[in-house]
Short mmCIF file of C-alpha atoms in Angstrom, two decimals:
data_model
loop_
_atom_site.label_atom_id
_atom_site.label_comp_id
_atom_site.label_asym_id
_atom_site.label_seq_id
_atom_site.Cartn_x
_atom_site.Cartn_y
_atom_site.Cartn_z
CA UNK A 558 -78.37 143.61 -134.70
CA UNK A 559 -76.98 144.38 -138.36
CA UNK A 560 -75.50 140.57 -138.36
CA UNK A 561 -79.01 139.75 -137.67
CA UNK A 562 -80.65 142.05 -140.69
CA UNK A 563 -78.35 140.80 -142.72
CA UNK A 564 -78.26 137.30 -142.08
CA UNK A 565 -82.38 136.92 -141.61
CA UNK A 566 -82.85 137.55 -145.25
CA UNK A 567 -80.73 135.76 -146.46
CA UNK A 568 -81.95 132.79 -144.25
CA UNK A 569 -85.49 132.95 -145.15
CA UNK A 570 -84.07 132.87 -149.46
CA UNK A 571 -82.50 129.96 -148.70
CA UNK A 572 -85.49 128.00 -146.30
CA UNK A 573 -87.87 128.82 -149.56
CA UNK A 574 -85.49 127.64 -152.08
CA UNK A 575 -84.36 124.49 -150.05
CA UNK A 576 -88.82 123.96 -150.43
CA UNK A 577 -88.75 124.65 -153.86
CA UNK A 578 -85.57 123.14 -155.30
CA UNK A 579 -86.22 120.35 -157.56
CA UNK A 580 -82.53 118.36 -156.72
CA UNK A 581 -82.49 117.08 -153.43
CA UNK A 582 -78.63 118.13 -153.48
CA UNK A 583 -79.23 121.82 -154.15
CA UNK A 584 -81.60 121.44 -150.90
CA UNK A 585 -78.92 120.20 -148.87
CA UNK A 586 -76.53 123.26 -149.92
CA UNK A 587 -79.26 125.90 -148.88
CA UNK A 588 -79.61 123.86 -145.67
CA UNK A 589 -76.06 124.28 -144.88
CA UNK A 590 -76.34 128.36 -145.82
CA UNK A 591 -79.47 128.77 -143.39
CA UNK A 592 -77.76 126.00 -140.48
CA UNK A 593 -74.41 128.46 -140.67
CA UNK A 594 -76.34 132.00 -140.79
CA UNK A 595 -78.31 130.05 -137.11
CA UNK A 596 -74.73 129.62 -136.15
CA UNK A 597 -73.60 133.44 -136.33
CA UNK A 598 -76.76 134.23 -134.72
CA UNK A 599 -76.67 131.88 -131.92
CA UNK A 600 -72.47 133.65 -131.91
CA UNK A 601 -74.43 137.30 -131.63
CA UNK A 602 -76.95 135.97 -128.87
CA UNK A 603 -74.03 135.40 -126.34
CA UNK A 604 -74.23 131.51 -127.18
CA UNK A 605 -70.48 130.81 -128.08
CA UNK A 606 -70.55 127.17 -127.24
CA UNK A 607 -73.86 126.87 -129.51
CA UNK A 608 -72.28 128.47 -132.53
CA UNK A 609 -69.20 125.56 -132.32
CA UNK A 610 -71.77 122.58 -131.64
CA UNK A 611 -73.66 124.38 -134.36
CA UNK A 612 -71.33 124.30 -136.53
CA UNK A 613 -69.26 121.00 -136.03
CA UNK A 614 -72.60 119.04 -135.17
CA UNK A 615 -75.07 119.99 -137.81
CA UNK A 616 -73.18 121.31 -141.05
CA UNK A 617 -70.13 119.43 -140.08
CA UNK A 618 -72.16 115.55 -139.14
CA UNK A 619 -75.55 115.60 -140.03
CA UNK A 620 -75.48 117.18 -143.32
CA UNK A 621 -72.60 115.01 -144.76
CA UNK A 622 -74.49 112.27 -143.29
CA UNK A 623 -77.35 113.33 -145.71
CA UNK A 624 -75.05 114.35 -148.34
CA UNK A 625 -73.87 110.50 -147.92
CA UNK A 626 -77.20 108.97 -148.60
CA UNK A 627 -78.29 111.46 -151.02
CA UNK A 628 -74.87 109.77 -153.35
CA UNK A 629 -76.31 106.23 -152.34
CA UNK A 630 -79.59 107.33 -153.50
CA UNK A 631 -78.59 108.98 -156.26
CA UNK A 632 -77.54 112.17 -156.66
CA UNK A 633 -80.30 112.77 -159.82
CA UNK A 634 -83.31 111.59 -157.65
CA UNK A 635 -85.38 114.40 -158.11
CA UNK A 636 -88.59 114.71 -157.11
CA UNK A 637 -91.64 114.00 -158.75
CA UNK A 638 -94.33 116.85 -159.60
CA UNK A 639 -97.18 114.39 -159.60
CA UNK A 640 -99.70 115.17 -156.37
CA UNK A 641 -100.96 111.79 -155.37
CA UNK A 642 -103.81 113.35 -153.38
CA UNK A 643 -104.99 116.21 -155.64
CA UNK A 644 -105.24 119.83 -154.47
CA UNK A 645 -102.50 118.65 -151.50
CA UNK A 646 -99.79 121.33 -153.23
CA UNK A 647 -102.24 124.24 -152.44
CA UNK A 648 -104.31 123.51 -149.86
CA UNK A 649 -101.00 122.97 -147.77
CA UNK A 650 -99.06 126.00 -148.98
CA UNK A 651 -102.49 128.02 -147.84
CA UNK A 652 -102.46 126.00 -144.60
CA UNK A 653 -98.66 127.07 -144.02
CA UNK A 654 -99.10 130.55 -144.81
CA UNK A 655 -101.96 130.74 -141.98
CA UNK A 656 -100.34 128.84 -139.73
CA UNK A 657 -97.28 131.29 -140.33
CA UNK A 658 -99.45 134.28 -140.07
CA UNK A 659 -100.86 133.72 -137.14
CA UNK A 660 -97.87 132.45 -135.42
CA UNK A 661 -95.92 135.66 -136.23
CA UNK A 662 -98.52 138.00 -135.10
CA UNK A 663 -99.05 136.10 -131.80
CA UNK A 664 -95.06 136.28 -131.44
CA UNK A 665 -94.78 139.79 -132.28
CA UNK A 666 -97.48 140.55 -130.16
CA UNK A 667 -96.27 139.08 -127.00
CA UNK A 668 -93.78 140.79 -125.06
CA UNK A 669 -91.19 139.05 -122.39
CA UNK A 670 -90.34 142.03 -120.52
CA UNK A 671 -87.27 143.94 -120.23
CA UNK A 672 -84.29 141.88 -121.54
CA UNK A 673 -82.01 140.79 -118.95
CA UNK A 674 -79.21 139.86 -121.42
CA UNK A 675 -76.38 137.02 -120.75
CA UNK A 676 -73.77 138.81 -119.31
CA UNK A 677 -74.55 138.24 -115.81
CA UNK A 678 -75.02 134.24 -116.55
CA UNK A 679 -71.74 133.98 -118.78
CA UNK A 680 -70.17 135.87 -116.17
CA UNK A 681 -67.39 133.30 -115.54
CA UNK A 682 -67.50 132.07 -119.34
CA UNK A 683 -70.47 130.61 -121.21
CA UNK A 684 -68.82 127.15 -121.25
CA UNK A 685 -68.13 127.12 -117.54
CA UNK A 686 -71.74 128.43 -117.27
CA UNK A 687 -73.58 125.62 -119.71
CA UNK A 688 -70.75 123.48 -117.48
CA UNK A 689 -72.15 124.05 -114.22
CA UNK A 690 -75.80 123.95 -114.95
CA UNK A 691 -75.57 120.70 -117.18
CA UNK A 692 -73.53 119.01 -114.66
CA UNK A 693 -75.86 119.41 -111.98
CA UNK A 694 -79.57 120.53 -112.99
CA UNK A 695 -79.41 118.51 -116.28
CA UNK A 696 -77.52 115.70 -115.05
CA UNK A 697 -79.50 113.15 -115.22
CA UNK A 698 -81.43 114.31 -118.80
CA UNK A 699 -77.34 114.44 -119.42
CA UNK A 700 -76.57 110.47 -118.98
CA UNK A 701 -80.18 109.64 -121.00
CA UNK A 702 -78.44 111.50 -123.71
CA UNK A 703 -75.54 108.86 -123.60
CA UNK A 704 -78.31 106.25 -124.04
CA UNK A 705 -80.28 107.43 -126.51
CA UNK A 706 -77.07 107.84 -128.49
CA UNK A 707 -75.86 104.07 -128.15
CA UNK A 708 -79.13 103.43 -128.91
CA UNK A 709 -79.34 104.73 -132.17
CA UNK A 710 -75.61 104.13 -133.55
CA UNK A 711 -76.67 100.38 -132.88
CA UNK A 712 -80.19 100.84 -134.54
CA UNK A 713 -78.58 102.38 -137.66
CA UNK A 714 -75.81 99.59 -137.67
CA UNK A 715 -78.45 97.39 -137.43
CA UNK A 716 -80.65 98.99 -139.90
CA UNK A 717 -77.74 99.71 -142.53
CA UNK A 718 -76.56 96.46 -142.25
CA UNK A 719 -77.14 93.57 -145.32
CA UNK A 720 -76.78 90.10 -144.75
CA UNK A 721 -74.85 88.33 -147.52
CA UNK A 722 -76.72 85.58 -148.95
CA UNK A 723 -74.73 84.47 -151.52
CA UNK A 724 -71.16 83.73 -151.62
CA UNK A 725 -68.90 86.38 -152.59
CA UNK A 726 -67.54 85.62 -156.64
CA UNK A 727 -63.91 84.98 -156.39
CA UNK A 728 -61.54 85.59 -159.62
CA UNK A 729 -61.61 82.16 -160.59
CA UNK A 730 -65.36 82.59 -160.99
CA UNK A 731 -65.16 85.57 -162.67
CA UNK A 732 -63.17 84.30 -165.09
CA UNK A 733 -65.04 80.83 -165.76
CA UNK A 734 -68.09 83.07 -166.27
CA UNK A 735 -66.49 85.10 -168.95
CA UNK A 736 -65.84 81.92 -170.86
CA UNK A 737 -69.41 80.73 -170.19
CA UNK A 738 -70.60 84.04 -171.64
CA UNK A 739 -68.54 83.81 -174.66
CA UNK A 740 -69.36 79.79 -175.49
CA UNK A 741 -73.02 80.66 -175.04
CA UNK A 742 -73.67 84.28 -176.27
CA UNK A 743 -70.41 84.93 -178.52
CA UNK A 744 -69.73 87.50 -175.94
CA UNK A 745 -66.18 89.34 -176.40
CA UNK A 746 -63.59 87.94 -174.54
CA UNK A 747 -61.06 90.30 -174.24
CA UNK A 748 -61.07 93.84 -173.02
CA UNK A 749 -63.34 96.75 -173.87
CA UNK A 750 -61.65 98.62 -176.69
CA UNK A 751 -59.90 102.03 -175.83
CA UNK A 752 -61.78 105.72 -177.12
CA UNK A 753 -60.38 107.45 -180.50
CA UNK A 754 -57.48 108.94 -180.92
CA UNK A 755 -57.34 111.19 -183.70
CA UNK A 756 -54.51 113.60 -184.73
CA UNK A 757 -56.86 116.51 -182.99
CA UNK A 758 -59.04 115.02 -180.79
CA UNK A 759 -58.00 112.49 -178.34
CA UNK A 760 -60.62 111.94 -175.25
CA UNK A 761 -62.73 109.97 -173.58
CA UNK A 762 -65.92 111.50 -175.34
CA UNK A 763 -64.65 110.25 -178.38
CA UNK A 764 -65.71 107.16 -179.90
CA UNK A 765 -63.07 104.73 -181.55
CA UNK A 766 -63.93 103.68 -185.67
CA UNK A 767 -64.72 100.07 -186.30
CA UNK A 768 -63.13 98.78 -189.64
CA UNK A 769 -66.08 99.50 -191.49
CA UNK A 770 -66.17 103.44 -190.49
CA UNK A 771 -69.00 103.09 -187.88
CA UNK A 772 -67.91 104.53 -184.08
CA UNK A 773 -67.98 101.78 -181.43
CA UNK A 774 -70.25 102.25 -178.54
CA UNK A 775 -68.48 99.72 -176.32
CA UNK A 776 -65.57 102.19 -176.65
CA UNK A 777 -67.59 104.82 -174.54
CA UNK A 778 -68.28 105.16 -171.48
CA UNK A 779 -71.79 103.87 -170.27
CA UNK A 780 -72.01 107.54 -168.37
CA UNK A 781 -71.12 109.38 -171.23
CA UNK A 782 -73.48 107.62 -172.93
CA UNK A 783 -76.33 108.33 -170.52
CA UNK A 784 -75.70 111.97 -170.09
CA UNK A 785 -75.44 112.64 -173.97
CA UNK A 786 -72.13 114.47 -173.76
CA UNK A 787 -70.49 112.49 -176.25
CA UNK A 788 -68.98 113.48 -179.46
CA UNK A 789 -69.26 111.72 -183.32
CA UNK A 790 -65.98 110.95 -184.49
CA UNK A 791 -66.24 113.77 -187.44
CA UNK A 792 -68.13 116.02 -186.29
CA UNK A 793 -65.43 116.56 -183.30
CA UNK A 794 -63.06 118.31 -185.30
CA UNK A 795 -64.87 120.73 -186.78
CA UNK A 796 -66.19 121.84 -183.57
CA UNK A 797 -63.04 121.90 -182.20
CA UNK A 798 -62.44 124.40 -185.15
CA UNK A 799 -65.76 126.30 -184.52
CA UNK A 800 -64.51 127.14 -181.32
CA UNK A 801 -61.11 128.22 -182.42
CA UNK A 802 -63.08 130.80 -185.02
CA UNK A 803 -61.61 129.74 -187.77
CA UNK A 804 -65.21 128.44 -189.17
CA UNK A 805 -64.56 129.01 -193.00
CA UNK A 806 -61.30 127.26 -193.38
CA UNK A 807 -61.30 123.68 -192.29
CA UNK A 808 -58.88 122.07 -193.97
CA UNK A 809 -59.52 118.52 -195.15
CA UNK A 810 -58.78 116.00 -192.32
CA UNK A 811 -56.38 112.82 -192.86
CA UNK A 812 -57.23 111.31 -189.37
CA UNK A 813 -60.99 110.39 -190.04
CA UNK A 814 -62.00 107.68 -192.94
CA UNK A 815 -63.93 109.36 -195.87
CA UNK A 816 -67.74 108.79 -195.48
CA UNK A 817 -66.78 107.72 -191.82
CA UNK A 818 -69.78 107.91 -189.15
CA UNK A 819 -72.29 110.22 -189.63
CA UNK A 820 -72.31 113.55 -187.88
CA UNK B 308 -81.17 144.51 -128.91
CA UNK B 309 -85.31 143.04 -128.52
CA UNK B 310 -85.73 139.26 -128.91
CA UNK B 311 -89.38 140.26 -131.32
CA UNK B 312 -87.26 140.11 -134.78
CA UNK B 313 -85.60 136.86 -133.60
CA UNK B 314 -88.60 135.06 -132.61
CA UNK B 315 -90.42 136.00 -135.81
CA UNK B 316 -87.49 135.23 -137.87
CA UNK B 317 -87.54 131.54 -135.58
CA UNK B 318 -91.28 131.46 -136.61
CA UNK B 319 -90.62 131.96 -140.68
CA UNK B 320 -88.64 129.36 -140.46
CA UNK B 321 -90.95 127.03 -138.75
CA UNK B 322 -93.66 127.65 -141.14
CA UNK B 323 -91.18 127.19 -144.11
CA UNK B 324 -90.01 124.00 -142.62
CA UNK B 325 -93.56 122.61 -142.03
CA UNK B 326 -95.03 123.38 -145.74
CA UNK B 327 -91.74 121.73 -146.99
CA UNK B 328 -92.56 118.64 -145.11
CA UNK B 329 -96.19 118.60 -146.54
CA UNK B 330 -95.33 119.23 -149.98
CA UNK B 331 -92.27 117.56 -150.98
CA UNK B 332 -92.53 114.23 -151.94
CA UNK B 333 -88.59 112.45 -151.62
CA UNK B 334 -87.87 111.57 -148.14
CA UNK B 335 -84.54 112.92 -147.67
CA UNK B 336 -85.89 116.15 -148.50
CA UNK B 337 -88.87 116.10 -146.18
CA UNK B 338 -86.17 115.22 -143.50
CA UNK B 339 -84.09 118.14 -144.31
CA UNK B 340 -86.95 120.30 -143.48
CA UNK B 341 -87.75 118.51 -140.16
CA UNK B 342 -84.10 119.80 -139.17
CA UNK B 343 -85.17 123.14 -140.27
CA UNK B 344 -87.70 123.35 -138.29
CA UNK B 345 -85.76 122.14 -134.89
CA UNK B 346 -83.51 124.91 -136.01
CA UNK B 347 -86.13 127.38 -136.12
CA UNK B 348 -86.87 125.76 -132.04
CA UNK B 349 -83.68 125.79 -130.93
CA UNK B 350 -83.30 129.61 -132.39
CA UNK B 351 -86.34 130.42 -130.23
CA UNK B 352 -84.61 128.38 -127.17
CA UNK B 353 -81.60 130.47 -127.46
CA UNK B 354 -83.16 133.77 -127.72
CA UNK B 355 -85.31 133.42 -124.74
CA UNK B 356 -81.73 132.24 -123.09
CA UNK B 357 -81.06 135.70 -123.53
CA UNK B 358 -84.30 137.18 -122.57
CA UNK B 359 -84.25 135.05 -119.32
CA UNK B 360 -80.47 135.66 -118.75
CA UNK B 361 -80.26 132.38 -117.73
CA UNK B 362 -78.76 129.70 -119.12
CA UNK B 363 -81.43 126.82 -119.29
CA UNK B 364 -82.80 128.05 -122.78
CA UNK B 365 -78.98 127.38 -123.82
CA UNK B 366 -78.82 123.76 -122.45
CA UNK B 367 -82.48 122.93 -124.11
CA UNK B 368 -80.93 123.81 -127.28
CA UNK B 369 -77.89 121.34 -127.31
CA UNK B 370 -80.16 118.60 -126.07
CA UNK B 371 -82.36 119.21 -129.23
CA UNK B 372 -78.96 119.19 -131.03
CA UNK B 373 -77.73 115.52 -129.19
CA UNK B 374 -81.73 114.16 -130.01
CA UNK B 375 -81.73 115.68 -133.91
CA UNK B 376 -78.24 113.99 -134.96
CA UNK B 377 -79.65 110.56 -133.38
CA UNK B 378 -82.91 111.19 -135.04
CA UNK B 379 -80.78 111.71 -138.24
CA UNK B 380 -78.37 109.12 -137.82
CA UNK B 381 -81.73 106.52 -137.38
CA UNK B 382 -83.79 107.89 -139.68
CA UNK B 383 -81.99 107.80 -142.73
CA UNK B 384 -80.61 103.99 -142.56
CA UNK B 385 -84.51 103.72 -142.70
CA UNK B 386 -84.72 105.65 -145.64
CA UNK B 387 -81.89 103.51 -147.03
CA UNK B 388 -83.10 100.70 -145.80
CA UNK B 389 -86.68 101.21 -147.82
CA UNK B 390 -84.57 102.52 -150.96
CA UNK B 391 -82.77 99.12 -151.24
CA UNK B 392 -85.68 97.26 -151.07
CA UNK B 393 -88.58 99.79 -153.32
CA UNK B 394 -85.55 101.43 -155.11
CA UNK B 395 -87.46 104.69 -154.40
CA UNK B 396 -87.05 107.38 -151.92
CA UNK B 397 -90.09 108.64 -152.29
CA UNK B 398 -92.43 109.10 -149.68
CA UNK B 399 -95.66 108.00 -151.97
CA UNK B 400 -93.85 104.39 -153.02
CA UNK B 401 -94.11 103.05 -149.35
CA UNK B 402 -97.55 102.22 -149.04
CA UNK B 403 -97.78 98.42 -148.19
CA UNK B 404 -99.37 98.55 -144.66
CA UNK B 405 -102.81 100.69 -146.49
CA UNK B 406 -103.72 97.51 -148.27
#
């Protein structure tokens, strides 16, 4: 019971954050805390078979299988806070919280009887136990199950799967294409230039100069770019200094052109 | 050891895994709280296992297991399947059939 009181708590934190996270991702992590805290329950509740299949079937298959399509997706796709049917938000989180009321009094009120416990049933081992009643009770619910599974591994294949409708551009068309881009736009032919490399400073966050003193973007990273986290060739070093503490003393550089790029 | 704190605990979760589904709008998520709330069933299955002392609650459980990871596996190459085409995986964006 203490595995229980401290595990329920801790479930229910992580069931209302997984509702309101904002990144799909972060719901996927508290998923996995609440499916493995169900697992060490299922382990205290005489269910030792459970707590494996628990384990291997949901935090081990299913939620890689959504951590999968959540990097397909997009690992950013958060949602959106705009209610397309207005007053939805509230009236549903007042709907839950009655539905959840009543259903916990009406559980709490009910009583089963004495509890006859497992011990008798897992007598000869709970996996010879589930064993013998699966393999005769549930037998034939047992060989559905082995349809239903063929079923859907061929309706995903089938669902996943993308006709190509265009031929597949070979490195001979690559390279013709490249020339076509450069007779018709003036497009750079050769390959992206390389990021700065300065006598302090030599990263991928780091833009290379042009002869005229301005950074080049194509030296960057699209990413980088995107996210923001990239540094202005002169403004690098002194922050590399900032962080060192030395903040009063930085010495003239010799590595970036005077009246270079801009901060 | 009473099965009351476990079945109330079971029905938390339920009700937490039902308002997620009506309030959150990107399909993947609203998935994630469907399984929550077959784990929330199949924590009531197991503790009336015990109650029972039989094993049947047990065996109801890992069914609901077997049918949840096809359910998964199915529904999300739909949800891939509608982000490829709508570039969205939100719930809202596929509409078509209402007009």
């Amino acid at each position: 019971m203490i595995a229980f009181w401290i595990l329920a708590p801790v479930m229910v934190v992580a069931a209302l954050g997984m509702v309101l996270a904002r990144k799909a991702v972060h719901c996927a992590l508290l998923l996995a805390v609440v499916m493995i805290s169900l697992a060490v329950l299922y382990a205290v509740q005489d269910a030792p078979f459970l707590f494996a299949v628990q384990i291997i079937v949901y935090t081990g298959a299913i939620l890689m299988l959504f951590l999968f399509v959540l990097m397909l997706v997009g690992v950013d796709a958060s949602d959106s806070v705009v209610e397309t049917i207005r007053g939805q938000r509230l009236a549903s989180v007042l709907l839950g919280l009655g539905f959840g009321v009543l259903l916990v009094l009406g559980v709490a009120q009910v009583s089963v009887g004495t509890v006859v416990g497992l011990s008798e049933a897992n007598a000869g081992g709970n996996i010879e136990g589930i064993a013998a009643v699966l393999f005769s009770t549930y037998f034939l619910a047992f060989e559905v199950t082995a349809a239903l599974l063929i079923t859907a591994a061929l309706g995903a294949m089938v669902l996943a799967h993308r006709e190509r409708l265009t031929p597949k551009a070979t490195q001979a068309d690559l390279a013709a294409q490249r020339m076509r881009d450069y007779a018709e736009h003036g497009k750079h032919l050769g390959p992206l230039p390389p990021p700065g490399v300065y006598a302090r400073h030599n990263a991928v966050d780091t833009p290379a100069l042009l002869p005229d003193g301005s950074p080049a973007p194509t030296s960057l990273s699209r990413v980088l770019t995107a996210r923001g986290s990239t540094l202005s060739p002169p403004g690098s070093a002194t922050q590399v200094e900032r962080i060192g503490g030395s903040d009063e003393d930085v010495a003239p550089r010799d590595d970036a052109p005077e009246g270079g790029a801009g901060r | 050891m009473s099965e009351t704190p476990f079945l109330v605990l079971s029905a938390i979760l339920f009700t937490i895994g039902a308002v997620g589904v009506l309030t959150r709008r990107n399909a993947i998520v609203v998935f994630m709280c469907v399984e929550l709330m077959l784990n929330a069933g199949n924590l009531a299955l197991i503790t009336f296992a015990r109650t029972t002392g039989t094993l049947d609650g047990q065996i109801a459980a890992f069914f609901v297991m077997v049918v949840a990871a096809a359910e998964v596996v199915v529904g999300l190459a739909i949800i891939m399947t509608i982000f490829r085409t709508r570039r969205s995986a939100s719930v809202d964006d596929a509409s078509l059939l209402k007009y």
